[in-house]
Coordinates of C-alpha atoms in Angstrom, one line a residue:
Chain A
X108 CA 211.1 71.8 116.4
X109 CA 211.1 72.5 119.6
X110 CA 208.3 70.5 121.8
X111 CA 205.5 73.1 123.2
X112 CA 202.8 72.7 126.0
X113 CA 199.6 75.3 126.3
X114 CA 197.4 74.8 128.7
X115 CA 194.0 76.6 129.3
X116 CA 192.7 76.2 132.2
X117 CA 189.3 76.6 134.3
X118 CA 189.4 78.7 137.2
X119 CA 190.0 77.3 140.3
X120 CA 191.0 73.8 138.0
X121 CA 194.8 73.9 139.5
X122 CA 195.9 74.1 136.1
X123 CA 198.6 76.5 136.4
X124 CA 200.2 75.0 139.2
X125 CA 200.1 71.8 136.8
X126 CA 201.8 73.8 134.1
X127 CA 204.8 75.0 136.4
X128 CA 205.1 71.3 138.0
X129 CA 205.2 69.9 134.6
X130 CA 207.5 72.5 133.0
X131 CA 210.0 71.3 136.1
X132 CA 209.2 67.9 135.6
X133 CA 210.0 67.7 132.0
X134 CA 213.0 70.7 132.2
X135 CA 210.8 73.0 130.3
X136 CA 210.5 76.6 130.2
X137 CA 207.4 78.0 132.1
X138 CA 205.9 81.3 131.0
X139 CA 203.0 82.9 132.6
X140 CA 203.8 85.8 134.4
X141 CA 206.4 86.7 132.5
X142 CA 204.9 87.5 129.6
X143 CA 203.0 90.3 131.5
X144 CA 206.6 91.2 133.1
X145 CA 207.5 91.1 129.6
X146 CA 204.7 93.3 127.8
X147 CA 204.7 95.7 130.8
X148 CA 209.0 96.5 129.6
X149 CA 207.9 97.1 126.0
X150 CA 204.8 98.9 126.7
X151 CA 206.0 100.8 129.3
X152 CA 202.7 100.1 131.0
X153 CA 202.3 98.8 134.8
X154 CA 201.4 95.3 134.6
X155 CA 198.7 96.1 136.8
X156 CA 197.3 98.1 134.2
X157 CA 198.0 95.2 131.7
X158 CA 196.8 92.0 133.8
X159 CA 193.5 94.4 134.6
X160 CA 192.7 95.3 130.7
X161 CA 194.0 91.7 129.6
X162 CA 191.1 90.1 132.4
X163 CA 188.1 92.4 130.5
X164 CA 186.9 91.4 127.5
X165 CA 187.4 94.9 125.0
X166 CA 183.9 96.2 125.3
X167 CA 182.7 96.1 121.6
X168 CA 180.3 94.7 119.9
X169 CA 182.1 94.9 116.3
X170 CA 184.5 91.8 115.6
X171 CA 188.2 92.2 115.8
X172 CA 188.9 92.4 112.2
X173 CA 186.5 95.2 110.7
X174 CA 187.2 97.5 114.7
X175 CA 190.1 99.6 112.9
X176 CA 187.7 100.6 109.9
X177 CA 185.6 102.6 112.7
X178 CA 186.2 105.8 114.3
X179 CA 186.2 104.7 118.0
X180 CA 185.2 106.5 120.6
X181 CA 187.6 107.9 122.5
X182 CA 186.9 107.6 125.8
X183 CA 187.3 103.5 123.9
X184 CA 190.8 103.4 125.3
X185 CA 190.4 100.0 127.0
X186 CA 189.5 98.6 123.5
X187 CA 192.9 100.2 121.8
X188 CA 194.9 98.7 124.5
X189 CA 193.8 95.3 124.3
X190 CA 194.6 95.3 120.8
X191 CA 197.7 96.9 121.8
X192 CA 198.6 94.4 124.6
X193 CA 197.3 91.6 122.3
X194 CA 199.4 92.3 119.6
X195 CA 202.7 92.6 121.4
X196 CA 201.9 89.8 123.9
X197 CA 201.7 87.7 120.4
X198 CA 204.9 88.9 119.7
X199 CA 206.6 87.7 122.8
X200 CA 205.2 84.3 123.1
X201 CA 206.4 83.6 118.9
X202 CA 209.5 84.7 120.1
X203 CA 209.6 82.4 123.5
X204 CA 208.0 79.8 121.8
X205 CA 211.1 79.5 119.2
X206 CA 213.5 79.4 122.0
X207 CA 213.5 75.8 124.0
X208 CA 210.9 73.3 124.9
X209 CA 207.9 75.0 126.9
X210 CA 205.3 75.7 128.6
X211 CA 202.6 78.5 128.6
X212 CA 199.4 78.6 130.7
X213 CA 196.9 80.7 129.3
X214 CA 196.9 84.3 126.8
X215 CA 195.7 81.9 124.2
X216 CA 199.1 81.0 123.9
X217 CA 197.1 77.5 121.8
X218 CA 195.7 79.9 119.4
X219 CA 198.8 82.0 118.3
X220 CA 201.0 79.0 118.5
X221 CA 198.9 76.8 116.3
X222 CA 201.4 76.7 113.1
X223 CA 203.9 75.4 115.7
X224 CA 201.7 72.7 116.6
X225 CA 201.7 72.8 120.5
X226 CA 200.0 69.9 122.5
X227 CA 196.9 71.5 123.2
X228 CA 195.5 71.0 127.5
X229 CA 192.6 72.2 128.8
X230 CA 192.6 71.8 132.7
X231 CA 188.8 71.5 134.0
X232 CA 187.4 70.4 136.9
X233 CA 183.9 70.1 139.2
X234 CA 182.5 73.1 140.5
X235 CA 183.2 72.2 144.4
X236 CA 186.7 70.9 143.8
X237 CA 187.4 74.2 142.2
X238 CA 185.7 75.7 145.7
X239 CA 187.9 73.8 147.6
X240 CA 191.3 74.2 146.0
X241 CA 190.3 78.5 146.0
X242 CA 189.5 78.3 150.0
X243 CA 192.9 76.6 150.4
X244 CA 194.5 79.3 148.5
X245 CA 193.0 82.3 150.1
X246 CA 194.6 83.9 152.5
X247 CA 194.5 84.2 156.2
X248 CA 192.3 87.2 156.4
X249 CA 190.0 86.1 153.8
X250 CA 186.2 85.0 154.8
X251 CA 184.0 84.3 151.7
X252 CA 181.5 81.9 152.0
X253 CA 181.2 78.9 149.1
X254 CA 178.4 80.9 147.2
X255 CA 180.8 84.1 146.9
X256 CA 183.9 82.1 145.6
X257 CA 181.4 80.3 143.3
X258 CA 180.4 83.3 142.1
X259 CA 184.6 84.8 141.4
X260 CA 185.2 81.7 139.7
X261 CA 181.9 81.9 137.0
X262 CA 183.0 85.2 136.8
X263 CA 186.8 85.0 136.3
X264 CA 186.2 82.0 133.6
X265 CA 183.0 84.4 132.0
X266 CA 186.2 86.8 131.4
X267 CA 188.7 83.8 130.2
X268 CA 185.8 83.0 127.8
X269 CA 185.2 86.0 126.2
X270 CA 189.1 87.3 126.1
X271 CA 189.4 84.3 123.9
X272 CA 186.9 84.1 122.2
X273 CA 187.3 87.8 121.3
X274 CA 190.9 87.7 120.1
X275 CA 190.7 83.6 118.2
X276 CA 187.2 83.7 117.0
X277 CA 187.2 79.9 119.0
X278 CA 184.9 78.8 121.6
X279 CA 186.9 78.9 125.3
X280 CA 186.9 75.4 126.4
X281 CA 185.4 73.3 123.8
X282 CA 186.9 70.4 123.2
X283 CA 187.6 70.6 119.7
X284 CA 190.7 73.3 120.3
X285 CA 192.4 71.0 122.6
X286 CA 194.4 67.6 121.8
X287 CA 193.3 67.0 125.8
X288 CA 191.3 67.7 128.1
X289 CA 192.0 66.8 131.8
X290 CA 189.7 66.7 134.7
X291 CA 192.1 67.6 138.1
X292 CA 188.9 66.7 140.3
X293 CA 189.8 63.1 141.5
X294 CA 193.2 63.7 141.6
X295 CA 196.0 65.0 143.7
X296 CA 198.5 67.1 141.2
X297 CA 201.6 66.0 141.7
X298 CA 200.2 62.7 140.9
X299 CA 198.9 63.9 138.0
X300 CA 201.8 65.9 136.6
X301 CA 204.0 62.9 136.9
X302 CA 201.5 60.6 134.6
X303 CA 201.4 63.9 131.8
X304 CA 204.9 63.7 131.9
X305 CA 205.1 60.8 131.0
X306 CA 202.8 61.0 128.8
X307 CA 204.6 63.2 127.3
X308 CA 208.1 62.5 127.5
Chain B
X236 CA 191.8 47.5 144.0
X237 CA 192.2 45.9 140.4
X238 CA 193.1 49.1 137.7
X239 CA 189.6 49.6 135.4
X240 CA 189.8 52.0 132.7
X241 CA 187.2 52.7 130.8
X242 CA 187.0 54.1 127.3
X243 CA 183.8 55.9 125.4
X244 CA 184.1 57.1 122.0
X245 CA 182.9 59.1 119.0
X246 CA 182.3 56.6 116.2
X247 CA 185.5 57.1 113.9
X248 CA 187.6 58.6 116.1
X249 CA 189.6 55.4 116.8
X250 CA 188.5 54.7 120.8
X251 CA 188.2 51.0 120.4
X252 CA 191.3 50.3 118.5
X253 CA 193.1 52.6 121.3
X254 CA 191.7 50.9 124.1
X255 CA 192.5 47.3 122.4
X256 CA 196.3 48.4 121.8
X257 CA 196.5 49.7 125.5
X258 CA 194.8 46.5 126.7
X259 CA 198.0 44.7 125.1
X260 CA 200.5 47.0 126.1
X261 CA 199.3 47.7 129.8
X262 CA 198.7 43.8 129.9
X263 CA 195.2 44.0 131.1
X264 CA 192.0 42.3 130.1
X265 CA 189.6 44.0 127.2
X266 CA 186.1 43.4 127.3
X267 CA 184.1 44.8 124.5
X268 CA 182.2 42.1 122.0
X269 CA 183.4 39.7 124.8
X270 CA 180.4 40.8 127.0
X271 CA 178.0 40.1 123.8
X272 CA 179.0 37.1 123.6
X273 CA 178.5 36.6 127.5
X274 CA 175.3 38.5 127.0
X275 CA 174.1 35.8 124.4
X276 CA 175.1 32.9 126.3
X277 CA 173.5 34.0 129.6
X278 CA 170.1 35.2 127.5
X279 CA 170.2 32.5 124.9
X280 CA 169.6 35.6 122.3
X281 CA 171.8 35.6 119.5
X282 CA 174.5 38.1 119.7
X283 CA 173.2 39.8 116.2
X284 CA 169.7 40.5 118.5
X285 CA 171.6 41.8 121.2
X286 CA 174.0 44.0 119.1
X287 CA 170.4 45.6 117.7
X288 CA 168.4 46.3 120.7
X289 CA 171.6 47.6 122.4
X290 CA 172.1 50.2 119.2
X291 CA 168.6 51.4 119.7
X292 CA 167.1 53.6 122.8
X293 CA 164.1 51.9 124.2
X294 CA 161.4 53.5 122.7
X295 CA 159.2 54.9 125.5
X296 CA 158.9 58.7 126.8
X297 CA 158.5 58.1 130.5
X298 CA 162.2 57.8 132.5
X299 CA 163.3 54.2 133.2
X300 CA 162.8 54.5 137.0
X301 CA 159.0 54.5 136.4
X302 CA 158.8 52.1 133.8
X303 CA 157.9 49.5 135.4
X304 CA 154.8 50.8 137.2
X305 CA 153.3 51.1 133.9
X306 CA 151.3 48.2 131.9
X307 CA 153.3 48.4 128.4
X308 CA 152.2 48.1 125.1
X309 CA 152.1 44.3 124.1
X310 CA 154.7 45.5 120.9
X311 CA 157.0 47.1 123.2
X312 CA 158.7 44.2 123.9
X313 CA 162.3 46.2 122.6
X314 CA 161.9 48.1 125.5
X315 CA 161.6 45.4 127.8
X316 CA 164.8 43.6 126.1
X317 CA 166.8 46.7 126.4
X318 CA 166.5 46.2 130.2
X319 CA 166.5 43.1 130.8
X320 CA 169.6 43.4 128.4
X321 CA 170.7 45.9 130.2
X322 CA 171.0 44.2 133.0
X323 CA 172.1 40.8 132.6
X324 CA 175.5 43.3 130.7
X325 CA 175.4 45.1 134.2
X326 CA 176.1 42.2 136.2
X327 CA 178.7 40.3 133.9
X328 CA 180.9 44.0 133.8
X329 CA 180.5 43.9 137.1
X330 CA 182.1 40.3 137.1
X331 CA 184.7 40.7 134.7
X332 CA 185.8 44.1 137.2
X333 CA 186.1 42.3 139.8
X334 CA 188.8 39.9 138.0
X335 CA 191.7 41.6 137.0
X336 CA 193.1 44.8 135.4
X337 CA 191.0 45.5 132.5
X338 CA 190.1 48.3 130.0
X339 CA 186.1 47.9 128.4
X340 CA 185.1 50.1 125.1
X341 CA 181.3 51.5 125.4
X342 CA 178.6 50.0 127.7
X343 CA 178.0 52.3 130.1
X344 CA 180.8 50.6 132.1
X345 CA 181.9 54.3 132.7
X346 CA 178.7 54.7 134.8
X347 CA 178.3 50.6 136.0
X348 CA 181.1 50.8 137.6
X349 CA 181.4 54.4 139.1
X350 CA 181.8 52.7 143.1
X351 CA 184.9 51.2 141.3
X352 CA 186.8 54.3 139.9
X353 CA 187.6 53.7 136.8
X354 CA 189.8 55.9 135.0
X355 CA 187.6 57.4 132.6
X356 CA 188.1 58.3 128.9
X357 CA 186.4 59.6 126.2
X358 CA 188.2 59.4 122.5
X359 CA 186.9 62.2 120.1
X360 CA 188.5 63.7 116.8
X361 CA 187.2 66.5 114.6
X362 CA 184.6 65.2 112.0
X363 CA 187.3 65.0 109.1
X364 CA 189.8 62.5 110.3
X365 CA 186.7 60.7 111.4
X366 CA 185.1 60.0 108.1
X367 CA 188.3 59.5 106.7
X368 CA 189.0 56.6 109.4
X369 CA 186.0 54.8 108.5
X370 CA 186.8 55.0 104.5
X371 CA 190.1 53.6 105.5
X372 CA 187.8 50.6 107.3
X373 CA 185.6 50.3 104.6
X374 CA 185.1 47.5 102.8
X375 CA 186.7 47.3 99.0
X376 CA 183.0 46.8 97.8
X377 CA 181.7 50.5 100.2
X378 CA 181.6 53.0 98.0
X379 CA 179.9 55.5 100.1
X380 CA 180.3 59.5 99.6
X381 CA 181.7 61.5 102.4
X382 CA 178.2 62.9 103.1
X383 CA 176.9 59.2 103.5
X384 CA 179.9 58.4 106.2
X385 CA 179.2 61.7 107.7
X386 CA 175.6 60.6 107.8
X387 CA 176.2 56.9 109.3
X388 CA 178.6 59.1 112.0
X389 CA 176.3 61.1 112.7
X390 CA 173.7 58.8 113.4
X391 CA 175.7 55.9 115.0
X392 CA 176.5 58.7 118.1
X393 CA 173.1 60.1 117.9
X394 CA 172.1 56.7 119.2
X395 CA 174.7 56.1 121.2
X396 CA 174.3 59.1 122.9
X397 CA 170.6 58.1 123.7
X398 CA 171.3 54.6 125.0
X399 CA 173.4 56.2 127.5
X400 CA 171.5 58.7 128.7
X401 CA 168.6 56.6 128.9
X402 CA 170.6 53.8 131.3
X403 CA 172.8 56.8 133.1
X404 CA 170.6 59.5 133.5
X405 CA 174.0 61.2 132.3
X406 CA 174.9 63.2 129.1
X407 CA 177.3 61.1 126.6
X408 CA 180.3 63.1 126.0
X409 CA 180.1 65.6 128.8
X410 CA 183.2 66.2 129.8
X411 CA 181.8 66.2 133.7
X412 CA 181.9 62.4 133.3
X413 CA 185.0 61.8 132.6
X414 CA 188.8 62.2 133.7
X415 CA 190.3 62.8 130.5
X416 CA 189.1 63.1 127.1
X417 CA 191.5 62.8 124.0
X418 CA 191.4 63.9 120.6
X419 CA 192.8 61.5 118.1
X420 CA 192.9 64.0 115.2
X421 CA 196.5 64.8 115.0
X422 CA 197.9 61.9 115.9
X423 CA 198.6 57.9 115.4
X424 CA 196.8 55.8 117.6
X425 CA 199.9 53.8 117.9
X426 CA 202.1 56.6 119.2
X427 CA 199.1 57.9 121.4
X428 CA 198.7 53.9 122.7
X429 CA 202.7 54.4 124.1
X430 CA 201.4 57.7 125.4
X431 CA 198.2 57.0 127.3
X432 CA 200.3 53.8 128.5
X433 CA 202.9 55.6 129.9
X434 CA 200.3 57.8 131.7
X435 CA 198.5 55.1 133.0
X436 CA 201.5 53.2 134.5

């Protein structure tokens, strides 16, 4: 079988720059992006329009599997298309995950994977680390203060948590979903990616 | 700077037998009963008293920084043999850091030796695999039922748990504390020795 890598990662954690350095490392496919690229052609939807429904959790308060008994509302249409862009981004990753050894950062890629029995990483890491590695990121023009990126990144992980925990019926994060958990806060990532390679190699 | 790795653990999930393995494959020193035994010879209590008192969190309400101020019951003296304990294990850790490579199971070393860096691990695995790793321990003449192991589980990191929040003022298992944390579930501790090994290198 081939050998598969998910990572979930914190905001801000520098996880999916540890994904693509490791899918390198260990001559690995890397799909992050592409998936989206890959929805969007099937969908025929912008990936805008996917990345911004797939970021919002589907505003319901009904679980997943009893929703289609219910006559929706119909201005609902952010609800539909999650399930939509769920189902066929679940699709795409069985079918990259059959192809070669990989790699895939997020779109609880763990969760519809888990028959295939993928190494399981959650990247993590301290609040003002993950302040740090955002204000090296941001561009030239940007000017938020630490209390205003704070506040992106409880908000960006709020959405992580509750597109995941929407669509797996899991709890984002905790420890039990994950064969490892790593905590980038001490550590520089090439470093880093060079010890999980070999750790998994 | 000598390499210190520290390793905390879920009871059953197989921490100690990992940590001894990588002690022998990394070629490092393990301390673990080692520093009872030091304990005992420094204290001149046997190692049987010391095992005990350490299992237990001093019974008191008020934090440990304030302790002292207070006169304490006469029949408190577990309390006061926790710290004084406590201490004399402090300053051999310390010690046996300063020597050479080495990996130590439990104790706080985690927190002792924080100025040190130690890389810091916590072992876990889903309640299952844990109860079936202690039947596979078990005495021929233990015939306890699954909801007894469970129990003894339960209650062995319940005190744990205490003991080190009590000396740490930190929460056991928090993932904050630690730079990686590993679930043994899935796999054999003999393959994840080579692993962790090959990370650590």
């Amino acid at each position: 079988m081939n050998k598969i890598i998910t990572i979930s990662r914190q905001f801000g954690s520098g996880g999916r720059e540890l994904g693509c350095r490791l899918a390198d490392q260990l001559g690995a496919a890397y799909y992050d992006q592409e998936i989206i690229i890959e929805i969007s052609k099937r969908t025929r939807l912008s990936e805008q329009y996917i990345q911004n429904v797939m970021e919002k959790r589907p505003y319901i308060a009904y679980p997943i599997t009893v929703a289609h008994s219910f006559s929706l509302p119909a201005n609902d249409i952010n609800f539909q298309m999650n399930l939509e862009i769920f189902q066929t981004q679940k699709q795409i990753i069985e079918e990259m995950a059959g192809k070669s050894d990989c790699i895939f950062v997020g779109r609880c890629a763990d969760y519809i994977l888990r028959d295939r029995e993928p190494f399981r990483i959650f990247v993590y890491a301290d609040m003002d680390s993950r302040i740090e590695r955002c204000r090296q990121r941001a561009s030239a023009e940007e000017h938020l203060s630490d209390r205003e990126i704070r506040h992106n990144i409880e908000q960006i992980d709020r959405n992580r948590a509750r597109y995941y925990s929407f669509h797996t019926d899991q709890k984002w994060g905790d420890r039990a979903n994950y064969d490892m958990c790593l905590n980038t806060s001490r550590f520089e990532l090439k470093q880093l990616t060079r010890m999980l390679a070999a750790f998994l190699s």
